[in-house]
Structure formats: structure tokens, C-alpha cells
């Protein structure tokens, strides 16, 4: 059975459809992942001494008219009134929005607003926060990203410039990057349940002692800060339970049967690659911590390889069109001209689907002298990532 991305989300009990188009119910597993991410970011903001506030989602018609040229940008007209002199700077604010409506879709959102005495301080703040986003994607969601600058056409409305972290995979970046035909594959750092402990009783086995061992293992793991759960339900077979928790994306399964009980060991099964191992009960907690770290790293390495395989470097228009048709992430030399970008979008719209710039990476590869823009034939000024516009 091959699951679609939406199928994985539903089977993993992450979301459910709502009776309004483009609106979804975020179930407890999705909210747990969101809250783990929020806890990480709250700690970052607390360390940086950023204050939290909340602005209403509703905006008056008069303000909309006043801000019509960049209504999608921040509503800084209120916070600016709080600044009376340079002594009130820097002003650094954070807001968690429960629901934001964007082009008919609803989603959870975090946004920051800051004001600084100099442009240099503001630029420094932008790059520091951008790296926190990168850390969250790569170290928690294990989704590799590229930090870079948006083009003039793609920058945020009303902004002087816009930076971004770009993914090669078009909640669902984590799901679409790591999910497989069995269901979700959650990275340990954000997994609502990191370890599931399952008894595997054979015929005539001492089920009471096996269950007791499962509970003891679960308790030891939880005491060590590991999000562990036991499944002692007796109305399903062990194989059914394996499949059930695989769909949910639990990173590690621990099985305990009669032989394990006799040998004072457990069997571990990794969700990311299916590798099984027999592990002594003594020192199990430390072993599980180490194993979860290995799973996290392996998932990032696999995702990075997928990203690298999906990325191609092109230098000509024909190569660009071919790669775009294959839904590749494209790195191409560009003249950095708005009219050229718009022309690329126009020329590709009917042929293979409109293309747009994603970002110009901060880490720029060398541009040999005389390198030409793939689209205009003029001298290239930078390397830029391109992809399909969805």
C-alpha cells in the first residue's frame, strides 16, 4: 500500500478534514510536535530577552487602507508609538498566533517584530533569527535547508529585503521529507512518543511478568526524560501493534518476550531503517538515548542526500526547462534582473509550469569570469535557486 502525504497525516493521527475548504483539525499528535518546537523557540527568545505580545488578528478598514501597499507585512504602526527615543531601543517583540488566514488557508504561526537604532543592528538581528530557524529545521525536524536572500519579486511586501530558509521538499515539510509507505517517520527530537514498549507473549508465557518488565522499562525511560509509552492492550496481536505504532511514526520500538525476560534483555527496532538489536536491560536508558541520537542524525543524512539528489546545476535554458519538468531544485547563474525573472515565469507557465526564484544562497559558489545568465544571455551576477511555482 502506498500512502499519499495526506494519507500519512491522517493515519498518523496528525490532522482531520474540516467542513470548510482548506481548513483542517490539528489533532493532539500535531499539536504536541508544534508545542515541542514552540518550547525550543521560547527558550531561544527568553535567552535573547525578547518580550512576548499579542496583536489582534482583526484589522480595521482604515488601517487596511493606510497599509494597503504592504498589508501582508507586519503591523508595526502600533509598536512604533511605543518608541519615544533611542533609549527605548532595541524593541524586540514576539507573537505566537493560534490561527492565521493566508490565501484561504489556516495555519499556526510565529512572528517577530524588532526596531533598532542602526541598520547594522537590524541586519545582525535578521541573520541571527534566520539561523535559529535553520537550527529548528535541521536539528529538530531534520529537514536540510539553504539560507539565502529572496529576489525583489519574491520579497515580503513592504520589506527592504527578505531572507529565507529554503527546503527542497514542497505542517508538512517534515512529513513529506521522512514519511514512507508505512506512515510517519518522526525525528526523535519532535516525536510525541519517542519509544513504544510492546510485550510479545508466546503461548503459555508468563504475561504478568512480561507486562511488569514493560512497565519497568517505560518508567525508567520516562524518569530519564524520554517520551516513552507502553502498549499493554490484550485485544490486539503484537504484529498489529507494530504496524499501529509504525504508522504513528514512533522512532523506536522495544519488544519484550519470554526469551528477553529470561536473558534480561530487550529487543530494539528502529523506525527509520528497521534495524533490530538485542540489548541488555542493564544500561538500557543510556543505550536508548544514544540510539535516538543516531536515528536523528541518520534521518538528517538521508534527507540531505535526497535534497542533494533533487538539486541540479544548469547553465543553459534547455537544461533549465528539462530540470524543471523533472521537478528538480535548480541552481543556475542569473543576471539578477526583475524583468528576466518575470520573463522566465512567463515562458515556463504553459510549457512545464511557471518557475520562480527560491533564494540566492548566502554561501555562493564561485562564478567563473564570463559566466552568462541561463535565461537572458547577459553576464551572471549570482547563483540562484529556482523551482516550480505552486
mmCIF file of C-alpha atoms in Angstrom:
data_model
loop_
_atom_site.group_PDB
_atom_site.id
_atom_site.type_symbol
_atom_site.label_atom_id
_atom_site.label_comp_id
_atom_site.label_asym_id
_atom_site.label_seq_id
_atom_site.Cartn_x
_atom_site.Cartn_y
_atom_site.Cartn_z
ATOM 1 C CA UNK A 1 0.000 0.000 0.000
ATOM 2 C CA UNK A 2 1.351 3.422 -0.939
ATOM 3 C CA UNK A 3 0.181 6.275 1.261
ATOM 4 C CA UNK A 4 -0.216 9.809 -0.033
ATOM 5 C CA UNK A 5 1.123 12.677 2.077
ATOM 6 C CA UNK A 6 -2.414 13.477 3.268
ATOM 7 C CA UNK A 7 -2.981 9.790 3.953
ATOM 8 C CA UNK A 8 0.149 9.669 6.103
ATOM 9 C CA UNK A 9 -1.034 12.701 8.036
ATOM 10 C CA UNK A 10 -4.454 11.188 8.681
ATOM 11 C CA UNK A 11 -3.218 7.674 9.528
ATOM 12 C CA UNK A 12 -0.634 9.168 11.855
ATOM 13 C CA UNK A 13 -3.466 10.925 13.666
ATOM 14 C CA UNK A 14 -1.950 14.325 12.872
ATOM 15 C CA UNK A 15 -4.905 16.001 11.222
ATOM 16 C CA UNK A 16 -8.510 15.603 10.121
ATOM 17 C CA UNK A 17 -10.551 17.331 7.468
ATOM 18 C CA UNK A 18 -12.910 20.126 8.405
ATOM 19 C CA UNK A 19 -16.158 21.106 6.663
ATOM 20 C CA UNK A 20 -14.632 24.364 5.384
ATOM 21 C CA UNK A 21 -12.265 24.121 2.416
ATOM 22 C CA UNK A 22 -8.538 24.462 3.229
ATOM 23 C CA UNK A 23 -9.225 24.274 6.977
ATOM 24 C CA UNK A 24 -8.014 21.300 8.989
ATOM 25 C CA UNK A 25 -8.291 19.985 12.515
ATOM 26 C CA UNK A 26 -4.879 19.609 14.119
ATOM 27 C CA UNK A 27 -5.091 16.556 16.340
ATOM 28 C CA UNK A 28 -3.098 16.040 19.566
ATOM 29 C CA UNK A 29 -0.053 14.479 17.848
ATOM 30 C CA UNK A 30 0.315 17.512 15.575
ATOM 31 C CA UNK A 31 -0.117 19.909 18.483
ATOM 32 C CA UNK A 32 2.492 18.037 20.524
ATOM 33 C CA UNK A 33 5.032 18.482 17.730
ATOM 34 C CA UNK A 34 4.092 22.170 17.450
ATOM 35 C CA UNK A 35 4.471 22.632 21.213
ATOM 36 C CA UNK A 36 7.888 20.932 21.240
ATOM 37 C CA UNK A 37 9.014 23.348 18.527
ATOM 38 C CA UNK A 38 7.484 26.254 20.415
ATOM 39 C CA UNK A 39 9.225 25.240 23.653
ATOM 40 C CA UNK A 40 12.579 25.274 21.849
ATOM 41 C CA UNK A 41 11.933 28.676 20.309
ATOM 42 C CA UNK A 42 10.583 30.170 23.529
ATOM 43 C CA UNK A 43 13.874 29.260 25.222
ATOM 44 C CA UNK A 44 15.806 30.958 22.408
ATOM 45 C CA UNK A 45 13.699 34.104 22.740
ATOM 46 C CA UNK A 46 13.980 34.114 26.526
ATOM 47 C CA UNK A 47 17.773 33.920 26.299
ATOM 48 C CA UNK A 48 17.739 36.809 23.812
ATOM 49 C CA UNK A 49 15.486 38.817 26.176
ATOM 50 C CA UNK A 50 12.744 39.132 23.583
ATOM 51 C CA UNK A 51 9.370 40.131 25.009
ATOM 52 C CA UNK A 52 6.108 38.489 24.014
ATOM 53 C CA UNK A 53 2.972 40.344 23.000
ATOM 54 C CA UNK A 54 -0.216 39.691 21.101
ATOM 55 C CA UNK A 55 -1.898 41.790 18.429
ATOM 56 C CA UNK A 56 -5.499 41.025 17.408
ATOM 57 C CA UNK A 57 -5.983 39.263 14.094
ATOM 58 C CA UNK A 58 -8.776 41.650 13.189
ATOM 59 C CA UNK A 59 -7.741 44.898 11.488
ATOM 60 C CA UNK A 60 -9.943 47.931 10.892
ATOM 61 C CA UNK A 61 -10.778 49.108 7.381
ATOM 62 C CA UNK A 62 -8.987 52.409 7.992
ATOM 63 C CA UNK A 63 -5.747 50.620 8.866
ATOM 64 C CA UNK A 64 -6.082 48.338 5.843
ATOM 65 C CA UNK A 65 -6.365 51.407 3.626
ATOM 66 C CA UNK A 66 -3.370 53.011 5.326
ATOM 67 C CA UNK A 67 -1.269 49.858 4.963
ATOM 68 C CA UNK A 68 -2.632 48.733 1.574
ATOM 69 C CA UNK A 69 0.768 48.761 -0.125
ATOM 70 C CA UNK A 70 2.170 46.200 2.298
ATOM 71 C CA UNK A 71 -0.843 44.835 4.154
ATOM 72 C CA UNK A 72 0.733 41.379 4.197
ATOM 73 C CA UNK A 73 3.651 42.788 6.146
ATOM 74 C CA UNK A 74 3.840 43.467 9.861
ATOM 75 C CA UNK A 75 1.528 45.920 11.602
ATOM 76 C CA UNK A 76 4.317 47.988 13.058
ATOM 77 C CA UNK A 77 2.321 51.200 13.174
ATOM 78 C CA UNK A 78 1.254 50.444 16.786
ATOM 79 C CA UNK A 79 4.574 49.294 18.224
ATOM 80 C CA UNK A 80 6.322 52.306 16.672
ATOM 81 C CA UNK A 81 4.300 54.523 19.025
ATOM 82 C CA UNK A 82 5.989 52.852 21.984
ATOM 83 C CA UNK A 83 9.372 54.225 20.945
ATOM 84 C CA UNK A 84 9.882 57.735 22.307
ATOM 85 C CA UNK A 85 13.674 57.991 21.990
ATOM 86 C CA UNK A 86 16.819 55.976 21.332
ATOM 87 C CA UNK A 87 16.677 54.839 24.966
ATOM 88 C CA UNK A 88 13.680 52.645 24.062
ATOM 89 C CA UNK A 89 15.784 50.716 21.530
ATOM 90 C CA UNK A 90 16.155 47.987 20.660
ATOM 91 C CA UNK A 91 12.495 46.954 20.769
ATOM 92 C CA UNK A 92 12.198 43.192 20.300
ATOM 93 C CA UNK A 93 8.785 41.526 20.292
ATOM 94 C CA UNK A 94 7.498 38.041 19.564
ATOM 95 C CA UNK A 95 3.985 36.849 18.827
ATOM 96 C CA UNK A 96 2.517 33.363 18.620
ATOM 97 C CA UNK A 97 -0.629 33.306 16.508
ATOM 98 C CA UNK A 98 -3.063 30.484 17.076
ATOM 99 C CA UNK A 99 -4.540 30.793 13.603
ATOM 100 C CA UNK A 100 -3.537 32.894 10.644
ATOM 101 C CA UNK A 101 -5.577 33.047 7.462
ATOM 102 C CA UNK A 102 -3.411 33.255 4.334
ATOM 103 C CA UNK A 103 -4.806 32.922 0.811
ATOM 104 C CA UNK A 104 -7.780 30.849 2.084
ATOM 105 C CA UNK A 105 -5.583 28.572 4.248
ATOM 106 C CA UNK A 106 -5.263 28.428 8.026
ATOM 107 C CA UNK A 107 -2.130 27.570 9.941
ATOM 108 C CA UNK A 108 -0.211 28.185 13.155
ATOM 109 C CA UNK A 109 2.330 30.983 13.022
ATOM 110 C CA UNK A 110 5.160 32.683 14.871
ATOM 111 C CA UNK A 111 6.335 36.190 14.041
ATOM 112 C CA UNK A 112 8.831 38.657 15.440
ATOM 113 C CA UNK A 113 8.970 42.452 15.248
ATOM 114 C CA UNK A 114 12.048 44.451 16.167
ATOM 115 C CA UNK A 115 13.229 48.053 15.933
ATOM 116 C CA UNK A 116 16.880 49.112 16.144
ATOM 117 C CA UNK A 117 18.941 52.273 16.287
ATOM 118 C CA UNK A 118 21.031 51.358 13.229
ATOM 119 C CA UNK A 119 20.628 49.359 10.051
ATOM 120 C CA UNK A 120 23.657 47.272 11.007
ATOM 121 C CA UNK A 121 21.967 46.150 14.239
ATOM 122 C CA UNK A 122 18.800 45.261 12.339
ATOM 123 C CA UNK A 123 20.755 43.253 9.743
ATOM 124 C CA UNK A 124 22.561 41.377 12.525
ATOM 125 C CA UNK A 125 19.240 40.527 14.194
ATOM 126 C CA UNK A 126 17.803 39.225 10.914
ATOM 127 C CA UNK A 127 20.690 36.816 10.378
ATOM 128 C CA UNK A 128 20.699 35.605 13.980
ATOM 129 C CA UNK A 129 16.986 34.787 13.914
ATOM 130 C CA UNK A 130 17.328 33.184 10.481
ATOM 131 C CA UNK A 131 19.935 30.836 11.914
ATOM 132 C CA UNK A 132 17.538 29.899 14.727
ATOM 133 C CA UNK A 133 15.013 28.907 12.067
ATOM 134 C CA UNK A 134 17.690 26.890 10.292
ATOM 135 C CA UNK A 135 18.553 25.164 13.563
ATOM 136 C CA UNK A 136 14.912 24.291 14.172
ATOM 137 C CA UNK A 137 14.516 22.812 10.685
ATOM 138 C CA UNK A 138 17.787 20.888 10.635
ATOM 139 C CA UNK A 139 18.361 19.932 14.276
ATOM 140 C CA UNK A 140 14.745 19.195 15.228
ATOM 141 C CA UNK A 141 12.774 18.419 12.063
ATOM 142 C CA UNK A 142 15.915 17.097 10.283
ATOM 143 C CA UNK A 143 14.944 18.946 7.113
ATOM 144 C CA UNK A 144 18.060 20.357 5.378
ATOM 145 C CA UNK A 145 17.690 23.969 4.276
ATOM 146 C CA UNK A 146 19.564 26.660 2.362
ATOM 147 C CA UNK A 147 19.844 30.149 3.836
ATOM 148 C CA UNK A 148 19.612 32.947 1.330
ATOM 149 C CA UNK A 149 18.078 36.148 0.013
ATOM 150 C CA UNK A 150 14.768 36.436 -1.818
ATOM 151 C CA UNK A 151 14.610 38.282 -5.149
ATOM 152 C CA UNK A 152 12.945 41.677 -5.484
ATOM 153 C CA UNK A 153 9.887 39.993 -6.990
ATOM 154 C CA UNK A 154 9.610 37.425 -4.211
ATOM 155 C CA UNK A 155 10.475 39.536 -1.185
ATOM 156 C CA UNK A 156 7.937 40.214 1.568
ATOM 157 C CA UNK A 157 5.531 43.055 0.805
ATOM 158 C CA UNK A 158 6.909 46.358 2.091
ATOM 159 C CA UNK A 159 10.319 44.910 3.017
ATOM 160 C CA UNK A 160 13.702 46.335 2.089
ATOM 161 C CA UNK A 161 14.876 42.767 1.627
ATOM 162 C CA UNK A 162 13.740 39.283 2.661
ATOM 163 C CA UNK A 163 15.854 36.350 3.822
ATOM 164 C CA UNK A 164 14.652 32.760 3.923
ATOM 165 C CA UNK A 165 15.498 29.152 4.601
ATOM 166 C CA UNK A 166 14.537 27.095 1.565
ATOM 167 C CA UNK A 167 13.597 23.435 1.518
ATOM 168 C CA UNK A 168 13.890 21.107 -1.453
ATOM 169 C CA UNK A 169 10.621 19.456 -0.448
ATOM 170 C CA UNK A 170 7.413 21.036 -1.236
ATOM 171 C CA UNK A 171 2.727 21.060 8.875
ATOM 172 C CA UNK A 172 4.222 19.103 6.242
ATOM 173 C CA UNK A 173 7.862 19.576 5.347
ATOM 174 C CA UNK A 174 8.849 17.025 7.962
ATOM 175 C CA UNK A 175 6.104 14.587 6.924
ATOM 176 C CA UNK A 176 6.873 14.811 3.215
ATOM 177 C CA UNK A 177 10.611 14.520 3.799
ATOM 178 C CA UNK A 178 10.567 11.499 6.098
ATOM 179 C CA UNK A 179 7.264 9.644 5.589
ATOM 180 C CA UNK A 180 7.240 6.249 3.876
ATOM 181 C CA UNK A 181 4.672 3.675 2.763
ATOM 182 C CA UNK A 182 4.221 2.526 6.363
ATOM 183 C CA UNK A 183 3.257 6.006 7.562
ATOM 184 C CA UNK A 184 5.016 8.751 9.505
ATOM 185 C CA UNK A 185 8.672 8.683 10.493
ATOM 186 C CA UNK A 186 9.065 11.234 13.262
ATOM 187 C CA UNK A 187 12.503 12.570 14.204
ATOM 188 C CA UNK A 188 13.137 11.725 17.876
ATOM 189 C CA UNK A 189 13.533 15.358 18.970
ATOM 190 C CA UNK A 190 9.964 16.233 17.951
ATOM 191 C CA UNK A 191 8.271 12.856 18.244
ATOM 192 C CA UNK A 192 5.267 12.994 20.628
ATOM 193 C CA UNK A 193 6.231 9.447 21.652
ATOM 194 C CA UNK A 194 9.900 8.574 21.233
ATOM 195 C CA UNK A 195 9.760 4.957 22.394
ATOM 196 C CA UNK A 196 6.898 2.467 22.428
ATOM 197 C CA UNK A 197 7.309 -0.632 24.612
ATOM 198 C CA UNK A 198 5.359 -3.711 23.491
ATOM 199 C CA UNK A 199 5.037 -7.111 25.228
ATOM 200 C CA UNK A 200 5.449 -10.136 22.940
ATOM 201 C CA UNK A 201 3.992 -13.075 24.876
ATOM 202 C CA UNK A 202 4.175 -16.535 23.370
ATOM 203 C CA UNK A 203 1.795 -19.354 24.193
ATOM 204 C CA UNK A 204 1.870 -20.291 27.894
ATOM 205 C CA UNK A 205 4.214 -17.348 28.624
ATOM 206 C CA UNK A 206 4.067 -15.526 31.943
ATOM 207 C CA UNK A 207 2.225 -12.459 30.604
ATOM 208 C CA UNK A 208 2.090 -10.828 34.023
ATOM 209 C CA UNK A 209 5.890 -10.766 34.375
ATOM 210 C CA UNK A 210 6.365 -9.612 30.773
ATOM 211 C CA UNK A 211 3.921 -6.753 31.289
ATOM 212 C CA UNK A 212 5.648 -5.884 34.525
ATOM 213 C CA UNK A 213 9.007 -5.715 32.708
ATOM 214 C CA UNK A 214 7.483 -3.480 30.017
ATOM 215 C CA UNK A 215 6.170 -1.090 32.650
ATOM 216 C CA UNK A 216 9.522 -1.023 34.421
ATOM 217 C CA UNK A 217 11.351 -0.188 31.184
ATOM 218 C CA UNK A 218 8.834 2.513 30.312
ATOM 219 C CA UNK A 219 9.107 4.050 33.793
ATOM 220 C CA UNK A 220 12.905 4.077 33.667
ATOM 221 C CA UNK A 221 12.887 5.790 30.290
ATOM 222 C CA UNK A 222 10.354 8.399 31.372
ATOM 223 C CA UNK A 223 12.320 9.159 34.526
ATOM 224 C CA UNK A 224 15.283 9.910 32.267
ATOM 225 C CA UNK A 225 13.213 12.419 30.262
ATOM 226 C CA UNK A 226 12.459 10.136 27.316
ATOM 227 C CA UNK A 227 8.885 10.280 25.998
ATOM 228 C CA UNK A 228 8.048 6.596 26.354
ATOM 229 C CA UNK A 229 4.758 4.688 26.360
ATOM 230 C CA UNK A 230 3.757 1.067 26.859
ATOM 231 C CA UNK A 231 1.057 -0.768 24.916
ATOM 232 C CA UNK A 232 -0.316 -3.477 27.199
ATOM 233 C CA UNK A 233 -3.656 -3.840 25.422
ATOM 234 C CA UNK A 234 -4.635 -7.501 25.185
ATOM 235 C CA UNK A 235 -7.168 -7.289 22.360
ATOM 236 C CA UNK A 236 -4.584 -6.870 19.566
ATOM 237 C CA UNK A 237 -1.687 -9.037 18.452
ATOM 238 C CA UNK A 238 1.926 -7.819 18.694
ATOM 239 C CA UNK A 239 2.122 -7.571 14.880
ATOM 240 C CA UNK A 240 -0.942 -5.323 14.795
ATOM 241 C CA UNK A 241 0.649 -3.118 17.442
ATOM 242 C CA UNK A 242 3.888 -2.926 15.446
ATOM 243 C CA UNK A 243 2.012 -1.619 12.424
ATOM 244 C CA UNK A 244 -0.123 0.732 14.515
ATOM 245 C CA UNK A 245 2.861 2.486 16.090
ATOM 246 C CA UNK A 246 4.846 2.489 12.852
ATOM 247 C CA UNK A 247 2.040 4.450 11.199
ATOM 248 C CA UNK A 248 2.262 6.986 14.025
ATOM 249 C CA UNK A 249 5.983 7.368 13.343
ATOM 250 C CA UNK A 250 7.359 6.398 16.771
ATOM 251 C CA UNK A 251 11.160 6.387 16.270
ATOM 252 C CA UNK A 252 11.977 3.345 18.415
ATOM 253 C CA UNK A 253 10.135 0.188 19.402
ATOM 254 C CA UNK A 254 11.150 -2.001 22.310
ATOM 255 C CA UNK A 255 9.869 -5.574 22.403
ATOM 256 C CA UNK A 256 9.966 -7.826 25.442
ATOM 257 C CA UNK A 257 9.126 -11.524 25.175
ATOM 258 C CA UNK A 258 9.741 -14.639 27.310
ATOM 259 C CA UNK A 259 13.288 -15.159 25.974
ATOM 260 C CA UNK A 260 14.118 -11.484 26.564
ATOM 261 C CA UNK A 261 12.810 -11.806 30.101
ATOM 262 C CA UNK A 262 14.971 -14.862 30.723
ATOM 263 C CA UNK A 263 18.098 -13.213 29.262
ATOM 264 C CA UNK A 264 17.427 -9.882 30.993
ATOM 265 C CA UNK A 265 17.396 -8.054 27.676
ATOM 266 C CA UNK A 266 15.055 -6.274 25.279
ATOM 267 C CA UNK A 267 14.838 -6.081 21.511
ATOM 268 C CA UNK A 268 15.032 -2.624 19.893
ATOM 269 C CA UNK A 269 13.607 -1.907 16.422
ATOM 270 C CA UNK A 270 14.372 1.376 14.655
ATOM 271 C CA UNK A 271 11.600 3.070 12.662
ATOM 272 C CA UNK A 272 13.992 4.847 10.293
ATOM 273 C CA UNK A 273 15.731 1.757 8.898
ATOM 274 C CA UNK A 274 14.141 -1.278 10.569
ATOM 275 C CA UNK A 275 17.390 -2.437 12.218
ATOM 276 C CA UNK A 276 16.824 -4.796 15.158
ATOM 277 C CA UNK A 277 19.154 -5.453 18.080
ATOM 278 C CA UNK A 278 19.112 -7.317 21.399
ATOM 279 C CA UNK A 279 20.167 -5.009 24.224
ATOM 280 C CA UNK A 280 20.854 -5.855 27.917
ATOM 281 C CA UNK A 281 18.476 -4.293 30.451
ATOM 282 C CA UNK A 282 21.497 -3.011 32.354
ATOM 283 C CA UNK A 283 22.450 0.352 30.856
ATOM 284 C CA UNK A 284 19.363 0.384 28.641
ATOM 285 C CA UNK A 285 18.453 4.010 29.312
ATOM 286 C CA UNK A 286 21.823 5.318 28.139
ATOM 287 C CA UNK A 287 21.728 2.995 25.148
ATOM 288 C CA UNK A 288 18.291 4.303 24.145
ATOM 289 C CA UNK A 289 19.455 7.917 24.455
ATOM 290 C CA UNK A 290 22.407 7.150 22.201
ATOM 291 C CA UNK A 291 20.221 5.261 19.750
ATOM 292 C CA UNK A 292 17.712 8.104 19.473
ATOM 293 C CA UNK A 293 20.605 10.431 18.685
ATOM 294 C CA UNK A 294 21.800 8.069 15.939
ATOM 295 C CA UNK A 295 18.285 7.890 14.482
ATOM 296 C CA UNK A 296 18.076 11.694 14.451
ATOM 297 C CA UNK A 297 21.429 12.004 12.676
ATOM 298 C CA UNK A 298 20.682 9.233 10.177
ATOM 299 C CA UNK A 299 17.361 10.831 9.263
ATOM 300 C CA UNK A 300 19.136 14.120 8.557
ATOM 301 C CA UNK A 301 21.821 12.399 6.489
ATOM 302 C CA UNK A 302 19.198 10.569 4.417
ATOM 303 C CA UNK A 303 17.168 13.746 3.937
ATOM 304 C CA UNK A 304 20.271 15.684 2.903
ATOM 305 C CA UNK A 305 21.122 13.015 0.352
ATOM 306 C CA UNK A 306 17.560 13.235 -1.002
ATOM 307 C CA UNK A 307 17.927 17.024 -1.198
ATOM 308 C CA UNK A 308 21.277 16.775 -2.973
ATOM 309 C CA UNK A 309 19.896 14.209 -5.422
ATOM 310 C CA UNK A 310 16.962 16.524 -6.154
ATOM 311 C CA UNK A 311 19.241 19.502 -6.892
ATOM 312 C CA UNK A 312 20.848 20.108 -10.285
ATOM 313 C CA UNK A 313 23.143 22.822 -11.585
ATOM 314 C CA UNK A 314 22.194 24.186 -15.004
ATOM 315 C CA UNK A 315 23.779 26.818 -17.230
ATOM 316 C CA UNK A 316 21.509 26.919 -20.283
ATOM 317 C CA UNK A 317 17.811 27.476 -20.931
ATOM 318 C CA UNK A 318 17.303 23.971 -22.341
ATOM 319 C CA UNK A 319 18.897 22.401 -19.269
ATOM 320 C CA UNK A 320 16.693 24.589 -17.070
ATOM 321 C CA UNK A 321 13.442 23.553 -18.783
ATOM 322 C CA UNK A 322 14.395 19.880 -18.655
ATOM 323 C CA UNK A 323 15.220 20.038 -14.932
ATOM 324 C CA UNK A 324 12.040 21.991 -14.195
ATOM 325 C CA UNK A 325 9.976 19.316 -15.908
ATOM 326 C CA UNK A 326 11.599 16.765 -13.610
ATOM 327 C CA UNK A 327 10.598 18.887 -10.561
ATOM 328 C CA UNK A 328 14.212 19.440 -9.583
ATOM 329 C CA UNK A 329 15.633 22.097 -7.305
ATOM 330 C CA UNK A 330 17.652 24.141 -9.780
ATOM 331 C CA UNK A 331 20.781 26.205 -9.139
ATOM 332 C CA UNK A 332 21.515 28.488 -12.063
ATOM 333 C CA UNK A 333 23.621 31.579 -12.866
ATOM 334 C CA UNK A 334 21.349 34.641 -13.081
ATOM 335 C CA UNK A 335 21.693 38.288 -14.058
ATOM 336 C CA UNK A 336 19.605 39.344 -11.019
ATOM 337 C CA UNK A 337 17.126 41.375 -13.062
ATOM 338 C CA UNK A 338 13.420 41.565 -12.223
ATOM 339 C CA UNK A 339 12.337 41.581 -15.856
ATOM 340 C CA UNK A 340 14.345 38.419 -16.544
ATOM 341 C CA UNK A 341 12.710 36.647 -13.607
ATOM 342 C CA UNK A 342 9.255 37.636 -14.820
ATOM 343 C CA UNK A 343 10.150 36.505 -18.333
ATOM 344 C CA UNK A 344 11.229 33.090 -17.010
ATOM 345 C CA UNK A 345 7.888 32.755 -15.223
ATOM 346 C CA UNK A 346 6.002 33.730 -18.394
ATOM 347 C CA UNK A 347 7.986 31.430 -20.703
ATOM 348 C CA UNK A 348 7.626 28.376 -18.475
ATOM 349 C CA UNK A 349 3.992 28.863 -17.433
ATOM 350 C CA UNK A 350 2.399 26.936 -20.288
ATOM 351 C CA UNK A 351 5.276 24.596 -21.054
ATOM 352 C CA UNK A 352 6.209 22.863 -17.790
ATOM 353 C CA UNK A 353 4.652 25.061 -15.115
ATOM 354 C CA UNK A 354 5.645 28.558 -14.015
ATOM 355 C CA UNK A 355 9.102 28.796 -12.450
ATOM 356 C CA UNK A 356 10.174 31.266 -9.801
ATOM 357 C CA UNK A 357 13.274 32.076 -7.791
ATOM 358 C CA UNK A 358 13.518 30.490 -4.345
ATOM 359 C CA UNK A 359 16.577 32.280 -2.994
ATOM 360 C CA UNK A 360 20.123 33.311 -3.782
ATOM 361 C CA UNK A 361 22.195 31.360 -1.242
ATOM 362 C CA UNK A 362 24.442 33.285 1.120
ATOM 363 C CA UNK A 363 27.057 30.597 0.523
ATOM 364 C CA UNK A 364 27.633 31.484 -3.142
ATOM 365 C CA UNK A 365 29.599 29.087 -5.393
ATOM 366 C CA UNK A 366 32.309 30.784 -7.438
ATOM 367 C CA UNK A 367 31.121 32.350 -10.713
ATOM 368 C CA UNK A 368 33.846 31.934 -13.328
ATOM 369 C CA UNK A 369 34.571 35.096 -15.286
ATOM 370 C CA UNK A 370 32.334 35.382 -18.341
ATOM 371 C CA UNK A 371 29.566 33.117 -16.972
ATOM 372 C CA UNK A 372 26.262 34.012 -18.632
ATOM 373 C CA UNK A 373 22.746 34.107 -17.225
ATOM 374 C CA UNK A 374 20.932 30.933 -18.224
ATOM 375 C CA UNK A 375 17.826 32.888 -19.270
ATOM 376 C CA UNK A 376 18.972 36.214 -20.736
ATOM 377 C CA UNK A 377 22.472 35.533 -22.000
ATOM 378 C CA UNK A 378 23.763 38.572 -20.094
ATOM 379 C CA UNK A 379 26.624 38.374 -17.618
ATOM 380 C CA UNK A 380 25.553 36.457 -14.494
ATOM 381 C CA UNK A 381 25.825 38.230 -11.150
ATOM 382 C CA UNK A 382 24.944 35.393 -8.782
ATOM 383 C CA UNK A 383 23.843 31.803 -8.391
ATOM 384 C CA UNK A 384 20.148 31.424 -7.561
ATOM 385 C CA UNK A 385 17.875 28.511 -6.703
ATOM 386 C CA UNK A 386 14.766 28.117 -8.856
ATOM 387 C CA UNK A 387 11.755 25.821 -8.670
ATOM 388 C CA UNK A 388 8.182 25.408 -9.763
ATOM 389 C CA UNK A 389 5.632 27.909 -8.518
ATOM 390 C CA UNK A 390 2.846 26.041 -6.676
#
